[in-house]
Every structure is written in structure tokens, then in C-alpha cells.
Coordinates of C-alpha atoms in Angstrom, one line a residue:
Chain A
X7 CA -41.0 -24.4 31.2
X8 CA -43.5 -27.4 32.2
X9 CA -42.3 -27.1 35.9
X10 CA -42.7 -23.4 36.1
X11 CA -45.9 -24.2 34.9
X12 CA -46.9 -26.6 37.6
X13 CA -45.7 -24.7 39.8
X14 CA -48.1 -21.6 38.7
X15 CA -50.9 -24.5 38.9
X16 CA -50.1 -25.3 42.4
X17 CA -50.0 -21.6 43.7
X18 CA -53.4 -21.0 41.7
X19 CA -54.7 -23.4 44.2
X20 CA -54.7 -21.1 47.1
X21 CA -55.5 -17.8 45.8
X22 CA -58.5 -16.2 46.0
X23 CA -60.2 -16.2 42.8
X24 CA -60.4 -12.4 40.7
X25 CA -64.0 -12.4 40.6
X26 CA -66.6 -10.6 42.9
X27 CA -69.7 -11.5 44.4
X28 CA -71.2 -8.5 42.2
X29 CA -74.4 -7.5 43.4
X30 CA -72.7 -7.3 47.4
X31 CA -69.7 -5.7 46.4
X32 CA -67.7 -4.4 43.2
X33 CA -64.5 -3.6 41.4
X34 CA -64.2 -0.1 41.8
X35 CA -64.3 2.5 38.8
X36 CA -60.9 4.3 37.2
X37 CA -61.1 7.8 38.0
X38 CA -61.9 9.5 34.6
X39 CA -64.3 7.0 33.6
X40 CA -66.8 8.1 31.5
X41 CA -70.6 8.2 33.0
X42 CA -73.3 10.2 33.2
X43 CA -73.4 13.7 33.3
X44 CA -73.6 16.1 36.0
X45 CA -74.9 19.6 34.9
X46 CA -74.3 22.7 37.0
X47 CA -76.9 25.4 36.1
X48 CA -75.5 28.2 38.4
X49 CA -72.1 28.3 35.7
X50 CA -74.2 27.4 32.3
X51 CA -73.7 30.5 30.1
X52 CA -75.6 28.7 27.7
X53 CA -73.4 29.2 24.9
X54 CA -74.7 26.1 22.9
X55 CA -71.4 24.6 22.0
X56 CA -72.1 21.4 23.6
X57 CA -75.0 21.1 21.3
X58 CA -73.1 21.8 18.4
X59 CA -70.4 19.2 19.4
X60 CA -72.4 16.3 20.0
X61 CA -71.5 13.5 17.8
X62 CA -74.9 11.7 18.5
X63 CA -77.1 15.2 18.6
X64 CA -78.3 13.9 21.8
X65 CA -77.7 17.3 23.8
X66 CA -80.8 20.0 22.8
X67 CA -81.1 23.4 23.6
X68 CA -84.3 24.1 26.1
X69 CA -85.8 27.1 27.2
X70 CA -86.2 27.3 30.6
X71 CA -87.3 31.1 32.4
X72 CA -85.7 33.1 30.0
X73 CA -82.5 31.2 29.1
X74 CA -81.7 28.3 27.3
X75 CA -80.3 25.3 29.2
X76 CA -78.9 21.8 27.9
X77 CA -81.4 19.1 28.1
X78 CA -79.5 15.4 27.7
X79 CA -81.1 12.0 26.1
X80 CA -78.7 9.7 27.5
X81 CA -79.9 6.7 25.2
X82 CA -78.6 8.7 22.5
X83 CA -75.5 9.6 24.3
X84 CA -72.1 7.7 23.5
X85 CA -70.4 8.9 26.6
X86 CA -67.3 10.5 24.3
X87 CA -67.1 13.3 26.6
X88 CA -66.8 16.0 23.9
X89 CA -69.3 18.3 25.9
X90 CA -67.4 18.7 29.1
X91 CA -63.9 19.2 27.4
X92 CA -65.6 22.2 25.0
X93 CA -67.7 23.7 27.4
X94 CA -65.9 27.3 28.6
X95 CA -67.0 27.4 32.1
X96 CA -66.7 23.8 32.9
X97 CA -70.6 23.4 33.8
X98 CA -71.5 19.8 32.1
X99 CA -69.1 17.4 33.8
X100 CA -68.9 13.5 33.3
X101 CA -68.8 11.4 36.8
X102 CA -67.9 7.7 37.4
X103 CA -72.0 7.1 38.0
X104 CA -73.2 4.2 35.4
X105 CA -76.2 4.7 33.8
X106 CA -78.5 1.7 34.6
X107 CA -80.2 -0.8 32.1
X108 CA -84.0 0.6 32.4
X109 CA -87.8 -0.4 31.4
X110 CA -88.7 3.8 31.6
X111 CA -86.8 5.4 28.7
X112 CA -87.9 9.0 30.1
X113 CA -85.4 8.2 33.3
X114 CA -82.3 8.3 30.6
X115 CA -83.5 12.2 30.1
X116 CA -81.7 14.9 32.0
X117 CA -84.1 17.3 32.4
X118 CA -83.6 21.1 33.4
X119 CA -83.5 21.5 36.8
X120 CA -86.8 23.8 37.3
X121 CA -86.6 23.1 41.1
X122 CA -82.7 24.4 41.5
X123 CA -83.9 27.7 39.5
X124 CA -86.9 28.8 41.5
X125 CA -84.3 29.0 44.5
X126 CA -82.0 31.2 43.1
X127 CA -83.7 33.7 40.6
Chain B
X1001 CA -80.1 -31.1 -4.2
X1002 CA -79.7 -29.1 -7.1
X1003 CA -81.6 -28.5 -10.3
X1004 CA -79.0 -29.8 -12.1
X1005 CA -79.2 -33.2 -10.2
X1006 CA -75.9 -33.1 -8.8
X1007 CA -75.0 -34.5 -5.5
X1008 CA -74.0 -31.2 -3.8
X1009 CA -75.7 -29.4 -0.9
X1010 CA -75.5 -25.9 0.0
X1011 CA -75.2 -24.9 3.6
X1012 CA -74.9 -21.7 5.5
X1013 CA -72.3 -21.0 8.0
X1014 CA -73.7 -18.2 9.7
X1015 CA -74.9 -15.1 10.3
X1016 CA -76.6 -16.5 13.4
X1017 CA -74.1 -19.3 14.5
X1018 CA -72.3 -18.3 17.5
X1019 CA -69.0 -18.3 15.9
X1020 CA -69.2 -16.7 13.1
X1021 CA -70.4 -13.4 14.6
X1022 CA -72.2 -11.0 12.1
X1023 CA -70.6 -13.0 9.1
X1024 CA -72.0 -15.9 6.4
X1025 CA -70.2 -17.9 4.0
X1026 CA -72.7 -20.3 2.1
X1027 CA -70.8 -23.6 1.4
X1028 CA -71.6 -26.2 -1.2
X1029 CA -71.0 -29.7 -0.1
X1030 CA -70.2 -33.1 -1.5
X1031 CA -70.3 -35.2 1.4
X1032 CA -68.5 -34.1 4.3
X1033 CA -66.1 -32.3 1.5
X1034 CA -66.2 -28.7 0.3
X1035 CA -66.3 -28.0 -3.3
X1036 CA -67.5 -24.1 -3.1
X1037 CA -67.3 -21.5 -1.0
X1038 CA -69.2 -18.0 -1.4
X1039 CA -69.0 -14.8 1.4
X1040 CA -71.9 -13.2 1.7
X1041 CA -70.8 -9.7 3.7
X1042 CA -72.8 -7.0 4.3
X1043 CA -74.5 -7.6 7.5
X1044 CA -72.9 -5.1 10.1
X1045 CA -72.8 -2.2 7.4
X1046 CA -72.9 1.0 9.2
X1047 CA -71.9 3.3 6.3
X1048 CA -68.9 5.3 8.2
X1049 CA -67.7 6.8 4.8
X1050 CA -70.9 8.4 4.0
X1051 CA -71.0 9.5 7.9
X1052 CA -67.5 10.6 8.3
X1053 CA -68.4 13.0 5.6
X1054 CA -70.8 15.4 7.4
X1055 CA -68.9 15.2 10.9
X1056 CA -65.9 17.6 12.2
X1057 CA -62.7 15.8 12.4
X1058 CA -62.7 15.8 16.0
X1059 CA -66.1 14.2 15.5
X1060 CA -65.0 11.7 12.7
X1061 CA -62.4 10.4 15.9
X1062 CA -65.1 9.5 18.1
X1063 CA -66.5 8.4 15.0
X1064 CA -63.7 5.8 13.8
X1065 CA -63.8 4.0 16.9
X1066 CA -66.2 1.6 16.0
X1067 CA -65.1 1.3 12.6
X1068 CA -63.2 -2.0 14.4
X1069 CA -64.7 -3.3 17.4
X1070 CA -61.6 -5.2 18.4
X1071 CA -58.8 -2.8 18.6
X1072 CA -60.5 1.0 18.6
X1073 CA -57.9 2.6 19.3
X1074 CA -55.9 1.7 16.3
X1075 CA -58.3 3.2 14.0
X1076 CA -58.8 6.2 16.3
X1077 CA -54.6 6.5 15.0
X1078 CA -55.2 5.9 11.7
X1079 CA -57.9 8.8 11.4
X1080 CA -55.2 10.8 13.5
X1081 CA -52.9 10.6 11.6
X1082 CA -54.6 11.1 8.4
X1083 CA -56.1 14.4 9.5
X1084 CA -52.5 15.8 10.5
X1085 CA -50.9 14.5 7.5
X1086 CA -53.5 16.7 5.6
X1087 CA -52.9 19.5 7.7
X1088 CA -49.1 19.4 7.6
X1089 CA -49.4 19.2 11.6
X1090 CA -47.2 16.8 14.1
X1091 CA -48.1 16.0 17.7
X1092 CA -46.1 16.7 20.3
X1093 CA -43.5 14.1 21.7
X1094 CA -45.2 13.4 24.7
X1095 CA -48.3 12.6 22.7
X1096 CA -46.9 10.3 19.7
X1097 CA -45.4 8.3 23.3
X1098 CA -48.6 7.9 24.4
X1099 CA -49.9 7.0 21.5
X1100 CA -47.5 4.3 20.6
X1101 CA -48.1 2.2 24.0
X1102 CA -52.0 2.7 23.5
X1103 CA -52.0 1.1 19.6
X1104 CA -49.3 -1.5 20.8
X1105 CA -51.5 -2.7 23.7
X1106 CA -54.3 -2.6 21.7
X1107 CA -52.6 -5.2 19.5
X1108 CA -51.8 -7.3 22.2
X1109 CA -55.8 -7.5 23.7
X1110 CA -56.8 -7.6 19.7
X1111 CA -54.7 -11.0 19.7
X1112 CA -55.9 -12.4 22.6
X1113 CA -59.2 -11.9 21.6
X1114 CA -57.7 -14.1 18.4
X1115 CA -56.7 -16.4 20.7
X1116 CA -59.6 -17.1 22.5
X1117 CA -61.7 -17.0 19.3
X1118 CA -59.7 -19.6 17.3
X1119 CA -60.0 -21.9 20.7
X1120 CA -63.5 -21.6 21.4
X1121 CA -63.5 -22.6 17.1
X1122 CA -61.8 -26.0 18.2
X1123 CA -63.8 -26.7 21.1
X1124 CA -60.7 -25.5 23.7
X1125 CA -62.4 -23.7 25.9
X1126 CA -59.4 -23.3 28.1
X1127 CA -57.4 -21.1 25.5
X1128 CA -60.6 -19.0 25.6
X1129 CA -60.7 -18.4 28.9
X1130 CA -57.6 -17.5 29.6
X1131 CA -57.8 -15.3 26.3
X1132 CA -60.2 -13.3 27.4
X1133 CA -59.3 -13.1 31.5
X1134 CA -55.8 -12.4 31.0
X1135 CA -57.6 -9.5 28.5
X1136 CA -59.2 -7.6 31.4
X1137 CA -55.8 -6.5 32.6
X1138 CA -55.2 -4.6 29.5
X1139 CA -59.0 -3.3 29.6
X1140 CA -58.4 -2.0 33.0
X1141 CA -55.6 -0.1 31.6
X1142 CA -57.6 1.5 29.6
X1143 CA -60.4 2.5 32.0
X1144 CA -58.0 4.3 33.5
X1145 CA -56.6 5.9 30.6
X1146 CA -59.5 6.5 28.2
X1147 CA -62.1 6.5 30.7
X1148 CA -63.8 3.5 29.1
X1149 CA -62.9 0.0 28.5
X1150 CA -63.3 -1.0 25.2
X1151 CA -64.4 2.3 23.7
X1152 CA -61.8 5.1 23.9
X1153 CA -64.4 7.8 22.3
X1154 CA -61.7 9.2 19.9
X1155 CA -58.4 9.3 23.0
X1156 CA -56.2 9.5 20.1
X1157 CA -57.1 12.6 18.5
X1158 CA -56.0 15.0 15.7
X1159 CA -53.6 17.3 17.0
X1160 CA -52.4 14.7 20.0
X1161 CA -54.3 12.6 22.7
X1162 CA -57.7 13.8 24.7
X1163 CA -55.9 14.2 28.1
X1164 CA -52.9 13.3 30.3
X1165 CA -51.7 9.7 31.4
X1166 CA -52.9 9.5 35.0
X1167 CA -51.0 9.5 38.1
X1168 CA -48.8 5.8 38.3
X1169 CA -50.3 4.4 35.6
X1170 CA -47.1 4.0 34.0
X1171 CA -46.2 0.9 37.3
X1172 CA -49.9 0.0 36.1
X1173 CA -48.5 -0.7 32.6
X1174 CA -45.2 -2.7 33.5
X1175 CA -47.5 -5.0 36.1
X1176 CA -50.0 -5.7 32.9
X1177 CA -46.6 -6.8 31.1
X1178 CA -46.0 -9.0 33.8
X1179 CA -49.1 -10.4 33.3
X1180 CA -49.1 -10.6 30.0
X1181 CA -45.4 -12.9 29.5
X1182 CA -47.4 -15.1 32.4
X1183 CA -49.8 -15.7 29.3
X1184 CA -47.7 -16.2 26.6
X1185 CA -46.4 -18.7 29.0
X1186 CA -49.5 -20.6 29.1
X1187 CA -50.1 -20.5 25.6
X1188 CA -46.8 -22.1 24.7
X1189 CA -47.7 -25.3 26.3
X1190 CA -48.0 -27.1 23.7
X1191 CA -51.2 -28.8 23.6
X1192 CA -51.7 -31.9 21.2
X1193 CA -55.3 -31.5 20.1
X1194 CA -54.5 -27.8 18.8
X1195 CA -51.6 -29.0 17.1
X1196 CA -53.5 -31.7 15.6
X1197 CA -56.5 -29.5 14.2
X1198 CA -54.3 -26.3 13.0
X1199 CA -51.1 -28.2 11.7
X1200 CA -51.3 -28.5 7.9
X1201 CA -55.6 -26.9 8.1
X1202 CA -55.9 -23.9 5.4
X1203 CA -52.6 -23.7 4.2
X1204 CA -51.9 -20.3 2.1
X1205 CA -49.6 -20.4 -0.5
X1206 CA -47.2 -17.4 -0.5
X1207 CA -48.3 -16.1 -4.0
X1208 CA -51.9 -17.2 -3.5
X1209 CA -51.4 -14.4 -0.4
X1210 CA -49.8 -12.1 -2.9
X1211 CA -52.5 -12.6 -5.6
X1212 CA -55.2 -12.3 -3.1
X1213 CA -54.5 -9.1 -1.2
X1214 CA -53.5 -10.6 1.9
X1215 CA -51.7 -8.6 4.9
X1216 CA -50.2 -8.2 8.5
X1217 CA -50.1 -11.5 10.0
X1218 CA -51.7 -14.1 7.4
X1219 CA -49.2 -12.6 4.6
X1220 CA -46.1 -13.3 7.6
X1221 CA -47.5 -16.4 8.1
X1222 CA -47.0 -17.0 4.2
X1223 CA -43.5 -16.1 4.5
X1224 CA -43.2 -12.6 3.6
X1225 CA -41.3 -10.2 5.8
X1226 CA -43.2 -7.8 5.8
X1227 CA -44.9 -5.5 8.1
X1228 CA -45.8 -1.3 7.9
X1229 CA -44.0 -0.6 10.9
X1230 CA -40.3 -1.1 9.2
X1231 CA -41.4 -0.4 5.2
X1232 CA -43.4 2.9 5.9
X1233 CA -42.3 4.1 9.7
X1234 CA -45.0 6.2 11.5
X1235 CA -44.9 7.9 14.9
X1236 CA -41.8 6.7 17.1
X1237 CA -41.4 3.2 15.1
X1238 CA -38.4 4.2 13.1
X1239 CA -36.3 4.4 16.3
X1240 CA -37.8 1.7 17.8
X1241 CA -35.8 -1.9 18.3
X1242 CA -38.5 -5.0 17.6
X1243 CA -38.2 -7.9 14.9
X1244 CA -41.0 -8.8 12.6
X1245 CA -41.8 -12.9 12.8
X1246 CA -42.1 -15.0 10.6
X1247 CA -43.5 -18.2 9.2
X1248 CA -42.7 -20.0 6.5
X1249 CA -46.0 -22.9 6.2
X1250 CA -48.5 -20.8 5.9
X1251 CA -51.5 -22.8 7.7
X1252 CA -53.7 -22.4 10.7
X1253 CA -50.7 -23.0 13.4
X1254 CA -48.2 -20.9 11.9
X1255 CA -50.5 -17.9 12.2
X1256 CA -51.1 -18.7 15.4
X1257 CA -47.3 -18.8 16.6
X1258 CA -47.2 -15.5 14.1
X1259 CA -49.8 -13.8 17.3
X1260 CA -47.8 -15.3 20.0
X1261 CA -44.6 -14.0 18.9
X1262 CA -46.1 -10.8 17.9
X1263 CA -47.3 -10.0 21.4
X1264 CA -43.7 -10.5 22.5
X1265 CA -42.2 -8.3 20.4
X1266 CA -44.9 -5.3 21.3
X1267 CA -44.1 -6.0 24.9
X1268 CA -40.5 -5.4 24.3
X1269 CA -41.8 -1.9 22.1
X1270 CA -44.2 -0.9 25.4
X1271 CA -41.1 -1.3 27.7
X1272 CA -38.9 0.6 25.3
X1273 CA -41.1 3.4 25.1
X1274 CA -42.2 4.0 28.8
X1275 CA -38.0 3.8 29.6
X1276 CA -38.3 7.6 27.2
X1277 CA -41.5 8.9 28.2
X1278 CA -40.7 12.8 27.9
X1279 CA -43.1 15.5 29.5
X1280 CA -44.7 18.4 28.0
X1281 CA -48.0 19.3 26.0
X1282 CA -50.1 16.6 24.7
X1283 CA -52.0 18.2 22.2
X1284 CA -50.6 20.9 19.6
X1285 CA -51.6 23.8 20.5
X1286 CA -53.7 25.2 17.9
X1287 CA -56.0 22.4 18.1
X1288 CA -56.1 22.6 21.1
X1289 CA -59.1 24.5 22.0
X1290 CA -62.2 22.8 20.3
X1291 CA -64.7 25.4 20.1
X1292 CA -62.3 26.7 17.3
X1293 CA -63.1 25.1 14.0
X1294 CA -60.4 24.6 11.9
X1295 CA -60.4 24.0 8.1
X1296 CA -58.8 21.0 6.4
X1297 CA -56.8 22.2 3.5
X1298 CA -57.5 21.6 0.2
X1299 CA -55.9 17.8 -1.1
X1300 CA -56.2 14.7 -0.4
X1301 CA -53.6 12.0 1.5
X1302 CA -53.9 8.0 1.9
X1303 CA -52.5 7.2 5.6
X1304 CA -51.2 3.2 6.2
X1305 CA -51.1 1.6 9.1
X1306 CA -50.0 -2.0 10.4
X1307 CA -53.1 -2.6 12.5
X1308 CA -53.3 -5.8 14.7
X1309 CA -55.0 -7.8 11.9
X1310 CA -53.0 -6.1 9.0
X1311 CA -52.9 -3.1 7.1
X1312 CA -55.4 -0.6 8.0
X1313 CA -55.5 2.5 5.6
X1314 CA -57.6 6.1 5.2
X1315 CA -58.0 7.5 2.2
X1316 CA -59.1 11.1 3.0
X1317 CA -60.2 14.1 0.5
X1318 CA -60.8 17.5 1.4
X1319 CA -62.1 20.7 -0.7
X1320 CA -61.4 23.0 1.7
X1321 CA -63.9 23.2 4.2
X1322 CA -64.3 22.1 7.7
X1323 CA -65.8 18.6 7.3
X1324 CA -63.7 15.9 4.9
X1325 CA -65.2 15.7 1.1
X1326 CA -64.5 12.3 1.4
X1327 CA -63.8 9.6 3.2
X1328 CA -62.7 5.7 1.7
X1329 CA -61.5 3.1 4.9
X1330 CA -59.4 0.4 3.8
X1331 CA -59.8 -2.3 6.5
X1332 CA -57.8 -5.5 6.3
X1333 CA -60.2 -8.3 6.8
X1334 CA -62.3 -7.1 3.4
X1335 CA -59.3 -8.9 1.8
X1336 CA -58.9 -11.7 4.2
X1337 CA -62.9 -12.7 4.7
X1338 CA -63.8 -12.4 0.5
X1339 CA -61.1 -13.6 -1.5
X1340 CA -58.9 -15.6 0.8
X1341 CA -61.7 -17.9 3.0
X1342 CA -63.1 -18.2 -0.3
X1343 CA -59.7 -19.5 -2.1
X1344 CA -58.4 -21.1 1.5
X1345 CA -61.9 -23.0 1.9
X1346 CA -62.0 -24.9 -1.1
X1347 CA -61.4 -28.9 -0.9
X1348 CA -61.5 -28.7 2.9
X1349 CA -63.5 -30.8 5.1
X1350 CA -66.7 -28.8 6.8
X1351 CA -65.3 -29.8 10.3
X1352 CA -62.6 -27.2 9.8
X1353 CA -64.5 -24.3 8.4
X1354 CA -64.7 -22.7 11.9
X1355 CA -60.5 -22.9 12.4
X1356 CA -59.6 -21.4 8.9
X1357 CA -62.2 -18.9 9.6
X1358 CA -61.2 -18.0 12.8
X1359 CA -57.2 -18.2 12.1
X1360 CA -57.2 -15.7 9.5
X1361 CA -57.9 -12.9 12.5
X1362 CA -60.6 -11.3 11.1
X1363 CA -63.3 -9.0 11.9
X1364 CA -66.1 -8.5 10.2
X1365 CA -66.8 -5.0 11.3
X1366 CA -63.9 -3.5 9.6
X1367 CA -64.7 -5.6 6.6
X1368 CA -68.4 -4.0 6.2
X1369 CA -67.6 -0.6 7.6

């Protein structure tokens, strides 16, 4: 038991260690991890039932040229991901991006797009 | 000093010392000596029972995540399987698979964090860090499973699990294994300064346990084979092969031999299950699609199960309606933070206080709620 031990000690010796230098590089992220969301506006049907899902209440219903379009407050968020698995036409979508640690709380909103609609009316 | 002009003085251990985390036990000392101890919980109270009671059930299982901050996803069962049991409902196979090798590794990184806790109490910051390091393997796991690390935001659902094992995560699993018998190996050397401050340190007499309400591993530890798995099987454990341990002194070291051996026992429960891994659906079907609201019938049910720290139980009430009537959690360390630290504390010397409270692998999340 002791040797194997020892010999574990020795072998630890010249590995590299697990750690990264963080800021230069990074351990990369699982493939469903849960981050922020990514809202297509083209396949909203705005429906409302990832309004009516949210555990936190952090998804609200805006009104944007006619129609009503999900706006997020990702400080309110818990990053359950019960929005994407309800909604029908698979608009709101989690990806792998983490949201940052931030001094503007307004940068955690998800706004509506106004920009993407004025290009296709 | 006292009004009474005694020579006792009280002291606080805790909330704000750095290892008693979100806990306070107010001590009254003669000398160096113990004569009183008093919890004072209360301090992470987040009300779940009150909350769980305007939420969907779908809701209530992100919900019971944080009801335990240590092992999630055991509590995320608990609610599961509380929900189904008052709806008459069974998950698939595939699912209740899944589900086993989640709550087991859960158990395992729950006791490492044990580990590392009741170390860093002694001043071993070795056992810490290997604790917690040899932990990340198991949290990568679950980043790939639940799509967060220590949050699984409800994975084990009513009705089955949120989504599908990922592609080779099953080689994933055995290499974490690996890893994990590499640990156990480390932690068996033994080391004479932890044997010399747990050996004969809070010793629990079997029917002060009994008396007390202790369960899980500080009753095993007391001598009592017992364990929720084998008395009142859920999921896949009745055809399961694993051996409860147990201990027969009943201080600080024989629970912590009761962790290590109980890690080697849900290693040889993960292997067994991933050798039978069937395919098919992973959620029932009528669940299935949550835009449908269903209604919980009308009754009530009280779900138990053996959760890394003991018994974990859900005592749910329904009228009929979508949302629960009522909801009562049950968590284990209630029992082993108030009545036996209190009892075990009593006549010790202040140096330990940090090693009895640490062994009894507690958390006081579960305890407030």
C-alpha cells in the first residue's frame, strides 16, 4: 500500500500540474452547459410560455412593433433552462457563453432586438 | 462572568468563523472545559416550504436544488420521487439508471467535501486539498451531464431526467472511478495526527443516537445497521449488490472510516449500473411535454431517502390542483446539528469543537431550509 504510494509520489513529480494559466488559456466548457441565452426573433411566436415557466420571473413579456417579445434580466436568471426546453419553436436557446461578473447591471438585460426588426418588417 | 458569579464564560462558535459556515453554537466554558452547549440555527433560512407551495412541480425541482448545497441532486430525487409517488407514475428504465449513478456520485463528491471539511477542522490541509481536487472530476461529470457543475437546475425531474446522457460519457464515468479508488487510496494512509485528534473525540453512544434522532452515517457509526437503501428500497436499489458499513465506537474516526467505506461501496453500485444501462425514453411520456400542466391528485405521501448525510424525507400534500397544498422537508442535519452537537459537545475540551462539528457531516442548509 505504502510503496504504491511512493511510487504515485514519484510519478507526480514529472507531470504537468492540472491547473491553467487562466486568463491566457482555459479548460474548455461541456457541451450543454448552461449560459446565457440566445434569442432568435425571426421563430418567436410569442406565445408567452417561457414567461409563465420561469422559476425566478426573470423573463417579461415586451412590446415591441406590434408583437410581444421576451425581454431577459439575467441577474434574476438561475440558468435552469426551463425556457428553451418549453418553448414550441425552439427560439430562446442556452449557449456555453458565461455571463461575466459586471459593475453595469443594465448589461445583464437582454433587450429586444429593435435593430434585427427594422431589417426585416 | 455571569450574574450569578460563577466562573463560566460564554463564547460563540460562529456564524462568521470560517469553519463553521452559516452556523452558531454558543458555548459556556469553565476553563478550557465545556459545560453547555446551545445551537443557535436559523441563519440560512430560505423558507422552501412556504415557496414550494406556489411553484409547479416542475418548478418545485429547480426549486429543491438548493434545499442542500452539497449534494443537489439528491434532493432534486427526493422531490422526484415524491411527486410520482403522488401521481401513481414510474419513470422509465433508462431514467431511474440515470438517476441512480447521478445520486450515487453525488454521495461520493458530498463525502469528499466531508473530508476536506473535517481536515481543514484539524489543521490538515492536505486531506483538504486533495478532498476538494480529486472533487472536480466528479463536477466535470456533471458539467457535462446537467450542464452545470454544482447546480443541476432540477436534471432529475418528475416524470424522469431533463435530457439524455451525452455521447461517451459513460468511459467519462469509469475514468472518474479510477480516479476516485486513487483517492481512497490516499486517504487510507494512515496519518498519526488524525488518528490522534478523532480517536476516542465525540463519542455517540448507540441509544444516545437512537434517542436523539440520529441517521445515515453518524447512526452506522453508532453501530446500527441501518441504511434506507436495504430497509425501504427505491429506484433500482433492491436489485443492486453493495454492503452497508459499519462501526461499532461511535467517535469522530469511526465516522470517518464509515465515509471512506461508503464511497467504496457506491463505486461498486456506479459500476453495476452502467454494466445494465438499457435504452429508451427518458422521461414518461405524459409529462413529457411541459407546456401541459398536469394536476397532482388529491392525498398526500411522505417519500424517504438515504441521502449522503442521512435520511432525507418529503412530506407532500395536495388538494387537487396544480401546485402542492403543502410542502414539509425533513433534512438530516436538523437532527444531527440541535440535539446531537448539543448532547455530543458537553464535557469536551473547546479545542475539539471544530472536529465533532465537522464529523457529524452536516450541512446547515438542509438543517434551516
Amino acid at each position: 500500500m505504502k510503496l504504491k504510494i511512493i511510487l504515485k509520489l514519484i510519478r507526480n513529480l514529472f507531470q504537468k500540474p492540472l491547473t491553467v494559466r487562466f486568463p491566457h488559456e482555459s479548460i474548455p466548457i461541456a457541451k450543454g452547459y448552461r449560459g446565457k441565452h440566445e434569442h432568435n426573433m425571426d421563430k418567436c411566436v410569442s406565445c408567452g410560455l417561457c414567461a409563465k415557466i420561469c422559476p425566478n420571473k426573470a423573463i417579461e413579456m415586451v412590446e415591441v412593433a406590434g408583437k410581444k417579445y421576451p425581454k431577459i434580466d439575467l441577474s434574476k436568471c438561475c440558468f435552469c433552462g426551463l425556457c428553451q426546453d418549453i418553448c414550441p419553436v425552439k427560439a430562446l436557446k442556452l449557449t456555453q457563453e458565461i455571463p461575466q461578473a459586471t459593475p453595469d447591471p443594465s448589461s445583464l438585460i437582454i433587450e429586444v432586438d429593435k435593430t434585427k426588426l427594422d431589417k426585416n418588417p | 462572568m455571569s450574574e450569578d458569579n460563577q466562573n463560566y464564560q460564554e463564547f460563540f462558535f460562529g456564524p462568521a468563523h470560517p469553519g463553521s459556515g452559516n452556523f452558531s453554537v454558543k458555548l459556556k466554558l469553565e476553563g478550557e472545559k465545556i459545560i453547555a452547549a446551545k445551537s443557535i440555527p436559523g441563519y440560512l433560512h430560505r423558507g422552501f416550504e412556504k415557496l414550494m407551495e406556489y411553484r409547479t412541480p416542475m418548478q418545485n425541482a429547480v426549486l429543491s436544488d438548493r434545499i442542500c448545497v452539497f449534494e443537489p441532486l439528491a434532493w432534486n430525487l427526493v422531490h422526484a420521487n415524491a411527486v410520482e409517488e403522488l401521481m401513481k407514475i414510474q419513470a422509465p428504465e433508462r431514467a431511474k439508471h440515470i438517476r441512480v449513478i447521478l445520486a450515487e456520485l453525488s454521495r461520493i463528491q458530498s463525502h469528499f467535501i466531508w473530508y476536506g471539511a473535517l481536515s481543514m477542522a484539524l489543521g490538515f490541509d492536505t486531506g483538504f486539498k486533495l478532498a476538494f481536487g480529486y472533487r472536480d472530476f466528479i463536477l466535470d461529470v456533471f458539467e457535462s451531464i446537467t450542464g452545470a457543475r454544482v447546480y443541476p437546475a432540477g436534471y432529475i425531474c418528475p416524470g424522469g431526467v431533463r435530457r439524455d446522457l451525452p455521447e461517451g460519457v459513460e468511459e467519462k464515468i469509469l475514468k472518474t472511478l479510477e480516479k476516485i479508488d486513487e483517492m481512497r487510496l490516499w486517504e487510507e494512509l494512515e496519518n498519526p495526527t488524525f488518528q490522534a485528534r478523532t480517536k476516542g473525540v465525540g463519542v455517540l453512544k448507540l441509544e444516545d443516537a437512537l434517542k436523539l434522532g440520529a441517521t445515515g452515517p453518524v447512526l452506522r457509526a453508532s453501530g446500527m445497521k441501518t441504511d434506507v437503501r436495504k430497509d425501504d428500497p427505491y429506484e433500482l436499489y433492491s436489485n443492486l449488490d453493495f454492503d452497508i458499513p459499519v462501526e461499532k465506537e461511535g467517535d469522530a474516526y469511526a465516522r470517518f472510516r464509515i465515509g471512506l467505506r461508503e464511497i467504496k461501496e457506491s463505486v461498486k453500485i456506479i459500476r453495476q449500473v452502467l454494466k445494465k444501462l438499457p435504452q429508451g425514453e427518458i422521461m414518461e411520456p405524459s409529462l413529457a411535454n411541459l407546456a401541459v400542466p398536469y394536476n397532482l391528485p388529491e392525498g398526500e405521501v411522505y417519500v424517504r431517502q438515504e441521502a449522503a448525510r442521512g435520511e432525507a424525507a418529503i412530506y407532500l400534500v395536495s388538494d387537487g390542483g396544480i401546485k402542492p397544498y403543502r410542502c414539509k422537508v425533513r433534512g438530516p442535519s436538523f437532527f444531527h446539528l440541535l440535539p446531537v452537537l448539543e448532547h455530543l459537545l458537553q464535557g469536551e475540551q473547546i479545542a475539539d469543537v471544530p472536529v465533532i462539528y465537522w464529523s457529524l457531516n452536516h450541512c446547515p442548509a438542509d438543517m434551516d431550509r
